[in-house]
Every structure is written in C-alpha cells, then in structure tokens.
PDB file of C-alpha atoms in Angstrom:
ATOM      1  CA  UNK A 216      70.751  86.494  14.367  1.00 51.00           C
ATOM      2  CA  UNK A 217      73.319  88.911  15.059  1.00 46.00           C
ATOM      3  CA  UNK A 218      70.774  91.436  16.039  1.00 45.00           C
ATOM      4  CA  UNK A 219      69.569  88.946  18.311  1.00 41.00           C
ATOM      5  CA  UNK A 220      73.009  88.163  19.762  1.00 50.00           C
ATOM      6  CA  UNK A 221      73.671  92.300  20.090  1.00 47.00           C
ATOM      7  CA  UNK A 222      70.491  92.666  22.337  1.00 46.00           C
ATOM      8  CA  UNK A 223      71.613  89.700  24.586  1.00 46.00           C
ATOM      9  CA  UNK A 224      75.434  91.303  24.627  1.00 51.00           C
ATOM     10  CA  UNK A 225      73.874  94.697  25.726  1.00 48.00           C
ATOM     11  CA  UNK A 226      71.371  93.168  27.915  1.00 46.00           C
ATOM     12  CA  UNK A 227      74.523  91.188  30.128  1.00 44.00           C
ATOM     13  CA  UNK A 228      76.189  94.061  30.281  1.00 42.00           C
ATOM     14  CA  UNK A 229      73.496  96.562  31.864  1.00 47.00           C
ATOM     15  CA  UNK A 230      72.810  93.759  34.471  1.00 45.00           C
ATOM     16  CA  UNK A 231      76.232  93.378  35.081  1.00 48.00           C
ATOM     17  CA  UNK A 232      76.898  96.758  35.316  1.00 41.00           C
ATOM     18  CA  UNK A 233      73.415  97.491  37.410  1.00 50.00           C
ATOM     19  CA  UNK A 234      74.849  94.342  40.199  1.00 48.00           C
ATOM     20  CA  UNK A 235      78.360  96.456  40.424  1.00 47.00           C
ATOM     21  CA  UNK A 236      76.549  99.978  41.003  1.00 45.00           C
ATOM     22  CA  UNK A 237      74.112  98.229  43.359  1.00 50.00           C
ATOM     23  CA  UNK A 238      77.119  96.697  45.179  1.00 50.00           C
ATOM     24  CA  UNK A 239      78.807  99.890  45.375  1.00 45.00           C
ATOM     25  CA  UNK A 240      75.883 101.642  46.923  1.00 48.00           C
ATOM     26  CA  UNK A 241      75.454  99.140  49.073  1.00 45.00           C
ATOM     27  CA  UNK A 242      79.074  99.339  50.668  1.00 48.00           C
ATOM     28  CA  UNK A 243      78.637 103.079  50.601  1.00 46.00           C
ATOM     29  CA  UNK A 244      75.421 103.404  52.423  1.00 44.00           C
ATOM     30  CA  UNK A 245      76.737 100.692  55.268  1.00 46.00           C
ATOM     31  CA  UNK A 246      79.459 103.050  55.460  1.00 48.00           C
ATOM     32  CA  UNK A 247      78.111 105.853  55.651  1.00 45.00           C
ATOM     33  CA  UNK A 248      76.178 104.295  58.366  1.00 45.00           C
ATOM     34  CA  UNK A 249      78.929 103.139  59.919  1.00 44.00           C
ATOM     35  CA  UNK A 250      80.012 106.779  60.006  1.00 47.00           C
ATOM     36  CA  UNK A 251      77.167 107.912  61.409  1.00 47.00           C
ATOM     37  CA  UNK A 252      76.933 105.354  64.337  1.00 48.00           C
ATOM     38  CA  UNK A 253      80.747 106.167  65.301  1.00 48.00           C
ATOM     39  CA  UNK A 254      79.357 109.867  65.694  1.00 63.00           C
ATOM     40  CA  UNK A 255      76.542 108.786  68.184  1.00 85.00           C
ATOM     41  CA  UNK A 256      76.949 109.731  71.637  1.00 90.00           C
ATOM     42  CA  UNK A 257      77.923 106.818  73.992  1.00 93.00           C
ATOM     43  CA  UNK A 258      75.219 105.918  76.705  1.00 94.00           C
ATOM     44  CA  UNK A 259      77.181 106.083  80.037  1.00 96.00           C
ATOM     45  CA  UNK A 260      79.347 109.060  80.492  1.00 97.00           C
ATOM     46  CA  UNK A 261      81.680 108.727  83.456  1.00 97.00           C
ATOM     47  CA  UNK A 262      84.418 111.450  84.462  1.00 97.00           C
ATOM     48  CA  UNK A 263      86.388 112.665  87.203  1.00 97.00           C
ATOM     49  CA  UNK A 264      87.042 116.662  88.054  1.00 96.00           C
ATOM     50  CA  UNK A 265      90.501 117.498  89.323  1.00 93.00           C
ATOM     51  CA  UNK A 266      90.076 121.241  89.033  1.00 90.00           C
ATOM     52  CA  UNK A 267      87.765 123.497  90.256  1.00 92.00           C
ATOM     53  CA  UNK A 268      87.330 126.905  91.267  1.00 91.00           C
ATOM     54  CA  UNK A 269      84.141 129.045  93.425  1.00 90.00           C
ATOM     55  CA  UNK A 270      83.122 132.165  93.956  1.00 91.00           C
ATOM     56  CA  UNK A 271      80.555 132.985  96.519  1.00 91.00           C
ATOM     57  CA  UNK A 272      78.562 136.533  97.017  1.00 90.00           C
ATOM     58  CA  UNK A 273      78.559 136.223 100.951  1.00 84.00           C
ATOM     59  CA  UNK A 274      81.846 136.452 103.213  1.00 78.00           C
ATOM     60  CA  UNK A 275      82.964 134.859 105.313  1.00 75.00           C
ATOM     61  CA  UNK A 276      80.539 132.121 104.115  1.00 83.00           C
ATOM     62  CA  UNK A 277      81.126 128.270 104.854  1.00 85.00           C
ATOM     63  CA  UNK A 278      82.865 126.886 101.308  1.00 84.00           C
ATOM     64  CA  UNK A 279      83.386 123.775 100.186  1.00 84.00           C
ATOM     65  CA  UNK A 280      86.191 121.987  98.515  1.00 82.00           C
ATOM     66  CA  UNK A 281      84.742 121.560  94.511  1.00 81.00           C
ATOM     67  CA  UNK A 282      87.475 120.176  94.118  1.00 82.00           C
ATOM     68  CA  UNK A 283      88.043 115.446  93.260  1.00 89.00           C
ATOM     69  CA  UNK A 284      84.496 114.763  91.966  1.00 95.00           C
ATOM     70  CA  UNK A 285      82.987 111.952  89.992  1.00 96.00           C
ATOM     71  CA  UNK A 286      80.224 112.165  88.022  1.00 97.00           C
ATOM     72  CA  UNK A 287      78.167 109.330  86.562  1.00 98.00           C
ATOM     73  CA  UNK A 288      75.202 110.357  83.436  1.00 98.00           C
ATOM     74  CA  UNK A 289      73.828 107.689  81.673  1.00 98.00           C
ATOM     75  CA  UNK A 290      72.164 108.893  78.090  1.00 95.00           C
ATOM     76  CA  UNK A 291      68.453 108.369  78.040  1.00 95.00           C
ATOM     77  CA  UNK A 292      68.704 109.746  74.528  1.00 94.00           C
ATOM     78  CA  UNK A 293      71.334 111.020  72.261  1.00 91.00           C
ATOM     79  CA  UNK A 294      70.631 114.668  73.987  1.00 95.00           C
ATOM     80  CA  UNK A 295      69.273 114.191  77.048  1.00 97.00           C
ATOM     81  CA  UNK A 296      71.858 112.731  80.147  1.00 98.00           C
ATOM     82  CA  UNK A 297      70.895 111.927  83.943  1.00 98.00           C
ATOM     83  CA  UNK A 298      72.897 110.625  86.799  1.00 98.00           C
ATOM     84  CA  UNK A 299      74.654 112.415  89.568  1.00 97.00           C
ATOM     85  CA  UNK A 300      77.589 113.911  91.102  1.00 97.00           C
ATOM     86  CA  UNK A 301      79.337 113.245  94.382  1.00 97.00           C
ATOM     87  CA  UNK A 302      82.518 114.500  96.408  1.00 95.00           C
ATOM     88  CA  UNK A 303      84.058 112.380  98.962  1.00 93.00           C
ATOM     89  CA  UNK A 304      85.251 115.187 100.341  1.00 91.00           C
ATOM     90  CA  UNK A 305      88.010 116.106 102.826  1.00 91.00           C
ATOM     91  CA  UNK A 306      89.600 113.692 105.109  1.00 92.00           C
ATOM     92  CA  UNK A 307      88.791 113.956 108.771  1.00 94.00           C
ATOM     93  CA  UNK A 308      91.814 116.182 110.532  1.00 93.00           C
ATOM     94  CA  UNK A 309      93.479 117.153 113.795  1.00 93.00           C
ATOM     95  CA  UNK A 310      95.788 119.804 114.629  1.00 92.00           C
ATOM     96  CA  UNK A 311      97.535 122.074 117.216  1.00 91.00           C
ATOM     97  CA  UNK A 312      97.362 125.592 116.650  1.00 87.00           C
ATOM     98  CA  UNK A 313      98.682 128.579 118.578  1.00 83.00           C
ATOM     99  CA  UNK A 314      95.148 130.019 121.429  1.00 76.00           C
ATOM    100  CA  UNK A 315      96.202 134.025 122.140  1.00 68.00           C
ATOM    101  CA  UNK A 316      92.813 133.461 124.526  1.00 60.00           C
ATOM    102  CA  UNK A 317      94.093 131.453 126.792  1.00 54.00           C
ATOM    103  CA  UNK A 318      93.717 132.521 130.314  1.00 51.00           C
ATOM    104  CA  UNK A 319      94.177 133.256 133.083  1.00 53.00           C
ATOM    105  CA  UNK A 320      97.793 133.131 132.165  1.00 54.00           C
ATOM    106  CA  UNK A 321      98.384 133.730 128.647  1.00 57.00           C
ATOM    107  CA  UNK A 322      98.979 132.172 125.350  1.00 69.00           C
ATOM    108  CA  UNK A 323      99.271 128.423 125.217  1.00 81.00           C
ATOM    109  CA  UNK A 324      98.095 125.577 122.555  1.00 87.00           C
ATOM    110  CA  UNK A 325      94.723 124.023 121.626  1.00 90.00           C
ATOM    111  CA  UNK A 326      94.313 120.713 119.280  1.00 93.00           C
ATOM    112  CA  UNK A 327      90.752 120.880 116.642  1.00 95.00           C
ATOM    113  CA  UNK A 328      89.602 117.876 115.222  1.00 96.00           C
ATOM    114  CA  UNK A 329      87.297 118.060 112.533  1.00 95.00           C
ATOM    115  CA  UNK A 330      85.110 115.693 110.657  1.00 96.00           C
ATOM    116  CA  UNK A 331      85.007 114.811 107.198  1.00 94.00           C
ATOM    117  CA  UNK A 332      83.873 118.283 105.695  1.00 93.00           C
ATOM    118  CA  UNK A 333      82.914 119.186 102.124  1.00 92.00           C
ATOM    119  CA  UNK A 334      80.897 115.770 101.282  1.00 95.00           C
ATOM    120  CA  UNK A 335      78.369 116.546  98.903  1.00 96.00           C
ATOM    121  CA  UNK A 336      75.826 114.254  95.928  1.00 97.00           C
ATOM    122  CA  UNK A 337      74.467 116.243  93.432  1.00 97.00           C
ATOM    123  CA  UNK A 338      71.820 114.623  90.718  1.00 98.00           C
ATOM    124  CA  UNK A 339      72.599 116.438  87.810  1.00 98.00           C
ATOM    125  CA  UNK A 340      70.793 116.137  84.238  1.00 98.00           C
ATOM    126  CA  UNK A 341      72.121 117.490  81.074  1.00 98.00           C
ATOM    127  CA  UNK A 342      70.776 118.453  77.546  1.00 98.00           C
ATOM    128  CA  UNK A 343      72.981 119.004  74.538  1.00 97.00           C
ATOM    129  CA  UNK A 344      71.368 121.288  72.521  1.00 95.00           C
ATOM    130  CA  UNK A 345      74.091 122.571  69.862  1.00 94.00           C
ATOM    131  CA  UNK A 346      76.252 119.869  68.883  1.00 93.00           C
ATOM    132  CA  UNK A 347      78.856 118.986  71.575  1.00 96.00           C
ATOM    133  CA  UNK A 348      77.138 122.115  74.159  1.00 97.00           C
ATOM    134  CA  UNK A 349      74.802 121.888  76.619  1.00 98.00           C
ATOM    135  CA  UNK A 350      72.725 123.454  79.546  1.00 98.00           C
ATOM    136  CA  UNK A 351      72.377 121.426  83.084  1.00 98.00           C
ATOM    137  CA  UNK A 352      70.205 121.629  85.898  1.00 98.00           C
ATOM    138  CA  UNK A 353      71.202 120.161  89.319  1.00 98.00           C
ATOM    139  CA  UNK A 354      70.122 119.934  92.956  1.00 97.00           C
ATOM    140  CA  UNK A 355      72.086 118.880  95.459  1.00 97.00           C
ATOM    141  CA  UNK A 356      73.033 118.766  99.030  1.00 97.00           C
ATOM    142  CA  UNK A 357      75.876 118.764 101.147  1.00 96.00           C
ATOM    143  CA  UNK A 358      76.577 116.866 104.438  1.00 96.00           C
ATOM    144  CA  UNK A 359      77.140 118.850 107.849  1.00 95.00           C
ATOM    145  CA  UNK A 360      80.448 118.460 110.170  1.00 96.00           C
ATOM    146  CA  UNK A 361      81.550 118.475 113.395  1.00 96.00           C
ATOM    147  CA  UNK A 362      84.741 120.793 115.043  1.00 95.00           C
ATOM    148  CA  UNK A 363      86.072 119.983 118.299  1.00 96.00           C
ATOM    149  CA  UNK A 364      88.007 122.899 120.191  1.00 93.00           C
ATOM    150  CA  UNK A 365      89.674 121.489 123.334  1.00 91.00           C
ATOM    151  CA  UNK A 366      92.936 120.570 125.285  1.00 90.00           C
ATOM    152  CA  UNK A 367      93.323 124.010 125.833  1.00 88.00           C
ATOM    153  CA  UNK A 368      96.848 124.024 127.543  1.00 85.00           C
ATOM    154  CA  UNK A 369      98.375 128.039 129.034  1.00 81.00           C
ATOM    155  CA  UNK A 370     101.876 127.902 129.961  1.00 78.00           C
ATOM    156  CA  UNK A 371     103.948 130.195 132.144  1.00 74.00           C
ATOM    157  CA  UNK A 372     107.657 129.498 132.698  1.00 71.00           C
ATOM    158  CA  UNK A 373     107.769 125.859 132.559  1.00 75.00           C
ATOM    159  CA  UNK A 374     104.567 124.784 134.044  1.00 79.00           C
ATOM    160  CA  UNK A 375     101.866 123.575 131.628  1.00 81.00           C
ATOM    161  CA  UNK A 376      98.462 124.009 132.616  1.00 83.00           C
ATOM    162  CA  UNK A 377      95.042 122.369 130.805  1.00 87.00           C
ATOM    163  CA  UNK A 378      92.246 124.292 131.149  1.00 88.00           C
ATOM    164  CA  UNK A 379      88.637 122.727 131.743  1.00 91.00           C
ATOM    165  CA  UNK A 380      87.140 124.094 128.642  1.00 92.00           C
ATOM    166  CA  UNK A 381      85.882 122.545 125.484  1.00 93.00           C
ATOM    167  CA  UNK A 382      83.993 124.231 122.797  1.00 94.00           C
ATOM    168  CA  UNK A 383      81.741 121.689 119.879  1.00 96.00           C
ATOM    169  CA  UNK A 384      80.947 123.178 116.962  1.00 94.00           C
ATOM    170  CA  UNK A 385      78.047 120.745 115.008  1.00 95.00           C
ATOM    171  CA  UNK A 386      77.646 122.826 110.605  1.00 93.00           C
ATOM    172  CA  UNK A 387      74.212 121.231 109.615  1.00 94.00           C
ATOM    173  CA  UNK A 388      73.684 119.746 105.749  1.00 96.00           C
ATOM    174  CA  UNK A 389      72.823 122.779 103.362  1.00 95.00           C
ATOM    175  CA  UNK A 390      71.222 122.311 100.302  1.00 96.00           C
ATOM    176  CA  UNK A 391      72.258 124.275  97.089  1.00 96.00           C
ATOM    177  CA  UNK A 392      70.688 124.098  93.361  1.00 97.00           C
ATOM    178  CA  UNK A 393      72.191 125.244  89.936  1.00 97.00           C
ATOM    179  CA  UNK A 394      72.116 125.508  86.259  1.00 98.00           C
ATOM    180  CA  UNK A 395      75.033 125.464  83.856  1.00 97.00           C
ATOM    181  CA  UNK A 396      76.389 125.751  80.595  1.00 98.00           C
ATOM    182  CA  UNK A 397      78.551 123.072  79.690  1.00 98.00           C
ATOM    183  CA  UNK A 398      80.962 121.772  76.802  1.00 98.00           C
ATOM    184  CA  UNK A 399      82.238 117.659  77.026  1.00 97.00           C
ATOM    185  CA  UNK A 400      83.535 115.868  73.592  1.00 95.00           C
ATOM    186  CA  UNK A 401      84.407 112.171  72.910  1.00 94.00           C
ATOM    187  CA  UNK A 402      87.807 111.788  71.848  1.00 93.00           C
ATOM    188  CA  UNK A 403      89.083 109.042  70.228  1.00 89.00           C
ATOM    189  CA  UNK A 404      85.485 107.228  70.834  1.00 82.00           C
ATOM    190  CA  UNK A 405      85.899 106.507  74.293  1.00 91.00           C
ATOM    191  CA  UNK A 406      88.390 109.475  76.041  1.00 96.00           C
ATOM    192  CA  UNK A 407      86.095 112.505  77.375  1.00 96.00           C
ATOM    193  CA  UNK A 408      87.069 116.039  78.221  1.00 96.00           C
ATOM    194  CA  UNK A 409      85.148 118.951  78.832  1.00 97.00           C
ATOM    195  CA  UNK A 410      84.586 122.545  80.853  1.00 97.00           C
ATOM    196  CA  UNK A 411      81.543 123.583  82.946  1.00 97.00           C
ATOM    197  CA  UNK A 412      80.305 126.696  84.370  1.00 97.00           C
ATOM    198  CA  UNK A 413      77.785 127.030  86.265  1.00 97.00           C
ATOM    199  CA  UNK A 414      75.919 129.491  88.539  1.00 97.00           C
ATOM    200  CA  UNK A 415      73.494 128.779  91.713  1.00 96.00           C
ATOM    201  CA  UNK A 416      71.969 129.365  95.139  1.00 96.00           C
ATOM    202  CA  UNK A 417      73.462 127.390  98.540  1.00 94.00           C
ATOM    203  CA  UNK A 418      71.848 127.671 101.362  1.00 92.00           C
ATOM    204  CA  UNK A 419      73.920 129.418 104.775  1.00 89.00           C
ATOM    205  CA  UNK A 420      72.910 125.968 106.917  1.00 89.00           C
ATOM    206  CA  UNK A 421      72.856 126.216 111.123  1.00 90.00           C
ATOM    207  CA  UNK A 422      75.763 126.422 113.403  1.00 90.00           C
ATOM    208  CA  UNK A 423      75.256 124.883 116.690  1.00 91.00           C
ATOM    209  CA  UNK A 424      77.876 125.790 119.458  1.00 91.00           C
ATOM    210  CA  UNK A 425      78.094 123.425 122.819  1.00 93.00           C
ATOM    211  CA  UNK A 426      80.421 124.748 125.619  1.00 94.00           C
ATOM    212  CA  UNK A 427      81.418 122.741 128.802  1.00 93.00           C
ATOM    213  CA  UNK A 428      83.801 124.471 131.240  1.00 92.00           C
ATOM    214  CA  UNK A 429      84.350 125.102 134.977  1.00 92.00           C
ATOM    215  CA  UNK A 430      83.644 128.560 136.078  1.00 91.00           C
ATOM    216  CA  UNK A 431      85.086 128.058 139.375  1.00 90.00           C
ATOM    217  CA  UNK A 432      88.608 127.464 137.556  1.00 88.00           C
ATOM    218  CA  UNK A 433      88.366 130.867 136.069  1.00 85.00           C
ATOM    219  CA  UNK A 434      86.526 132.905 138.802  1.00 88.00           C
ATOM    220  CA  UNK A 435      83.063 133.340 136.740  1.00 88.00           C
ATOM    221  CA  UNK A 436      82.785 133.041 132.736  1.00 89.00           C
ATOM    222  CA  UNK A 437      86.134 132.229 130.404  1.00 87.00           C
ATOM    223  CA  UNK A 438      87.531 134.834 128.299  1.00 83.00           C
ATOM    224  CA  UNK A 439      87.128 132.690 125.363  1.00 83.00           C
ATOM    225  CA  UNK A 440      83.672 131.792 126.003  1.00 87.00           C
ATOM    226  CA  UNK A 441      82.766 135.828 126.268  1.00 85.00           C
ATOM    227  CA  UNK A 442      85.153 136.777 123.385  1.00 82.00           C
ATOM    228  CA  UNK A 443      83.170 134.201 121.202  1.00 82.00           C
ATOM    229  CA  UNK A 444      79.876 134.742 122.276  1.00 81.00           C
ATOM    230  CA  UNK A 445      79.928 138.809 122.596  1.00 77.00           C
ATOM    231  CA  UNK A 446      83.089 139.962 120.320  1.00 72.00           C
ATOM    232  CA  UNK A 447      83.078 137.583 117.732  1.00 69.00           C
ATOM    233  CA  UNK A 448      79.445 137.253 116.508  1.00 63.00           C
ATOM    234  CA  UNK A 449      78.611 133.849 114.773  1.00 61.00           C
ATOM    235  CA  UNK A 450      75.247 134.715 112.796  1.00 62.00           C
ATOM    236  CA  UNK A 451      74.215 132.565 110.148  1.00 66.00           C
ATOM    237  CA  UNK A 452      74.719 134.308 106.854  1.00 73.00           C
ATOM    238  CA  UNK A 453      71.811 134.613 104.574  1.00 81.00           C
ATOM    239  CA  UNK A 454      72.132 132.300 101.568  1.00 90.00           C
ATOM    240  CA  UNK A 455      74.652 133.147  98.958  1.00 92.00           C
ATOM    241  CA  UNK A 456      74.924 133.079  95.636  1.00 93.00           C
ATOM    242  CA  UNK A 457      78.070 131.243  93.879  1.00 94.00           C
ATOM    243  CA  UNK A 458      79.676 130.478  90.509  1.00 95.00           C
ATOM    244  CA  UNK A 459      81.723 127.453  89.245  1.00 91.00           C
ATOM    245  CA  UNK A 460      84.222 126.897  87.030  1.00 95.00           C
ATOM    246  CA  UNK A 461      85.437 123.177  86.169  1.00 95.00           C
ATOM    247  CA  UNK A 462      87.537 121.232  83.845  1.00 96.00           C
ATOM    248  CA  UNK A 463      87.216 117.371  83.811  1.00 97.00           C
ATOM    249  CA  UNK A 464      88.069 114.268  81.953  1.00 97.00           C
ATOM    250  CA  UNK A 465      86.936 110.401  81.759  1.00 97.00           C
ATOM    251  CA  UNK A 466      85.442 107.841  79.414  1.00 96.00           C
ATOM    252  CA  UNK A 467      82.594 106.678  77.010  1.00 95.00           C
ATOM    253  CA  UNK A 468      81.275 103.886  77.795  1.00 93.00           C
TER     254      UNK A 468
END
C-alpha cells in the first residue's frame, strides 16, 4: 500500500511538474514570437527628404532642386519595397534684374518670370539585402518650364524707355534613371531615418527660344537678340551623368 501510494505521489508530481514546464515554454515561445514580429519590417514606408546634395559631369547643365521630397514604398515582402518619389518643386517666380544689353541707350532693367521648375515623380523600388541595407533602382522624369524675358526698360537721364522685345524660353521634360545604395532603420517601431546615395544618367532635354521684337525700333536686328543667338551659344548638352547624396526621415506604418 505504501508502494502504491509512492507511485501515485511521484506520478502527481511529474505531471505537475510536466504542465509548469509546458506552460513555461509556452509563454517563452509566444514571446519569442512576439520578439520576432516587433523585428518585422512595417508594410508602408513613408518619409520626407529635407537634404540633398548633386553632382553632375556636364556644366553648365540644367539642375534641379533634390531638395523637399516625399517618398511613398509599400513592402510587397519583408525585402522587397515599391512606390515612388515626387518633388513639388520650386514655386513659380518673378524678378527684376539689372540688362547691361540694353540698347540703343544703355543699361536699364528687365523682369523674368518663370514657371514652376524642378517638378519631378520618380517610381523607385528597393531590396534590402543585408539587414537594414539595400540597393534601389529608379526611373523617373522631370517636368519642363517656361522663362519669360521681357519689359525690357533703357534709361538715360530721367527718361525711361521700354523696348519692344520679348524673349520665351520653353526647357522640355527630361527623363533620368538610377540605382542606389541605401541604409533606412525603424526606430522606436514606427520613426524612420536613413541615407541614400545614388548614381545615374539624366537626359540634357530641348530648349526652345521664341523672340518677338520690332526691328524698325532698333534700325535692323537687337543687340540682345545677336549677342544670344551668335555670342552666347545655347547647344543642348549631351546627357550627363550625376550623383546623389540624401538624408531623410518619416514613419512605419
């Protein structure tokens, strides 16, 4: 009997012990879990770029502003991001600068007025392939712009005299294509930061130049119509070949 009553003692106490290491797994392996699904990548990425920098290989070349981006990638798998990039841009502007071309008197003032320049949408996909690193590939393109030269005003003494010249000035879109090499963590689960360099090909675009003047106001052809069109040569530069630098921040979604 009291052999009997030993086995059943022992027997309690392995199945109590058994439940107690089961539980304990248990709560360890949810937690570990738990650990693991707090490490996973969050599906939407969204940041904003306040600082940029470019180089290009061609001068003077048309750049653009890389500057106040937002990007949107949304995580078709833990490694693998696609969305896009885009840049409002620069406002539209107008200003009055000094014109050393006017004629047939001298120096006087001309206002530009330009349209919204440096407006670009890039898709851009990404692929983490060591930890929080990874490579992108992007196309893009970038919308054209418009400059307005005119009000060209020549004083002598005090008389003020507007000339009947205007020059137009239409930049086509260009289109431009990279890859990159890229670092972005999650901080505290949902704050993002991260750097991005990356190196590419953007195309020179057109330049279209519209004049409207009166020859008979300056006895034949302006001087600033001749200086541009036979001193100052406007050729489209070949495409050129840039780098990019830039440090951003945003959340995890």
């Amino acid at each position: 009997m009291k052999k009997f009553n030993t086995i059943i003692s022992t027997t309690l106490v392995c199945i109590t012990i058994n439940m107690y290491a089961s539980t304990l797994y248990a709560e360890a392996l949810a937690d570990s879990e738990s650990n693991l699904d707090s490490l996973k990548r969050k599906n939407l990425h969204i940041y904003y770029t306040p600082f940029a920098t470019t180089q290009y290989t061609e001068y003077p070349f048309r750049i653009r502003n890389e500057n106040r981006t937002f990007s949107l990638l949304y995580g078709f798998s833990e490694k693998f991001y696609l969305g896009f990039t885009y840049s409002r841009g620069e406002s539209p502007k107008f200003k009055t600068k000094i014109d050393l071309n006017s004629s047939p008197i001298g120096s006087g003032l001309q206002d530009i007025t330009t349209t919204r320049e440096s407006e670009f949408f890039v898709l851009r996909s990404q692929y983490f392939f060591f930890g929080n690193f990874y490579g992108s590939a992007n196309f893009g393109i970038e919308k054209g712009f418009i400059q307005e030269d005119k009000n060209f005003r020549s004083f002598q003494g005090f008389n003020t005299t507007i000339e009947p010249y205007s020059k137009t000035t239409t930049y086509s879109d260009r289109l431009f294509g990279t890859v990159g090499l890229g670092y972005r963590k999650e901080v505290f689960g949902r704050l993002l930061i991260g750097i991005e360099g990356e190196y590419g090909i953007m195309n020179s675009g057109r330049i279209n130049q519209h004049y409207t003047f009166n020859p008979q106001f300056y006895n034949g052809l302006p001087p600033k119509y001749i200086i541009d069109k036979f001193v100052i040569t406007n050729e489209s530069k070949p495409n050129s070949e840039f780098s990019y630098i830039s440090l951003y921040a945003g959340i995890a979604i």
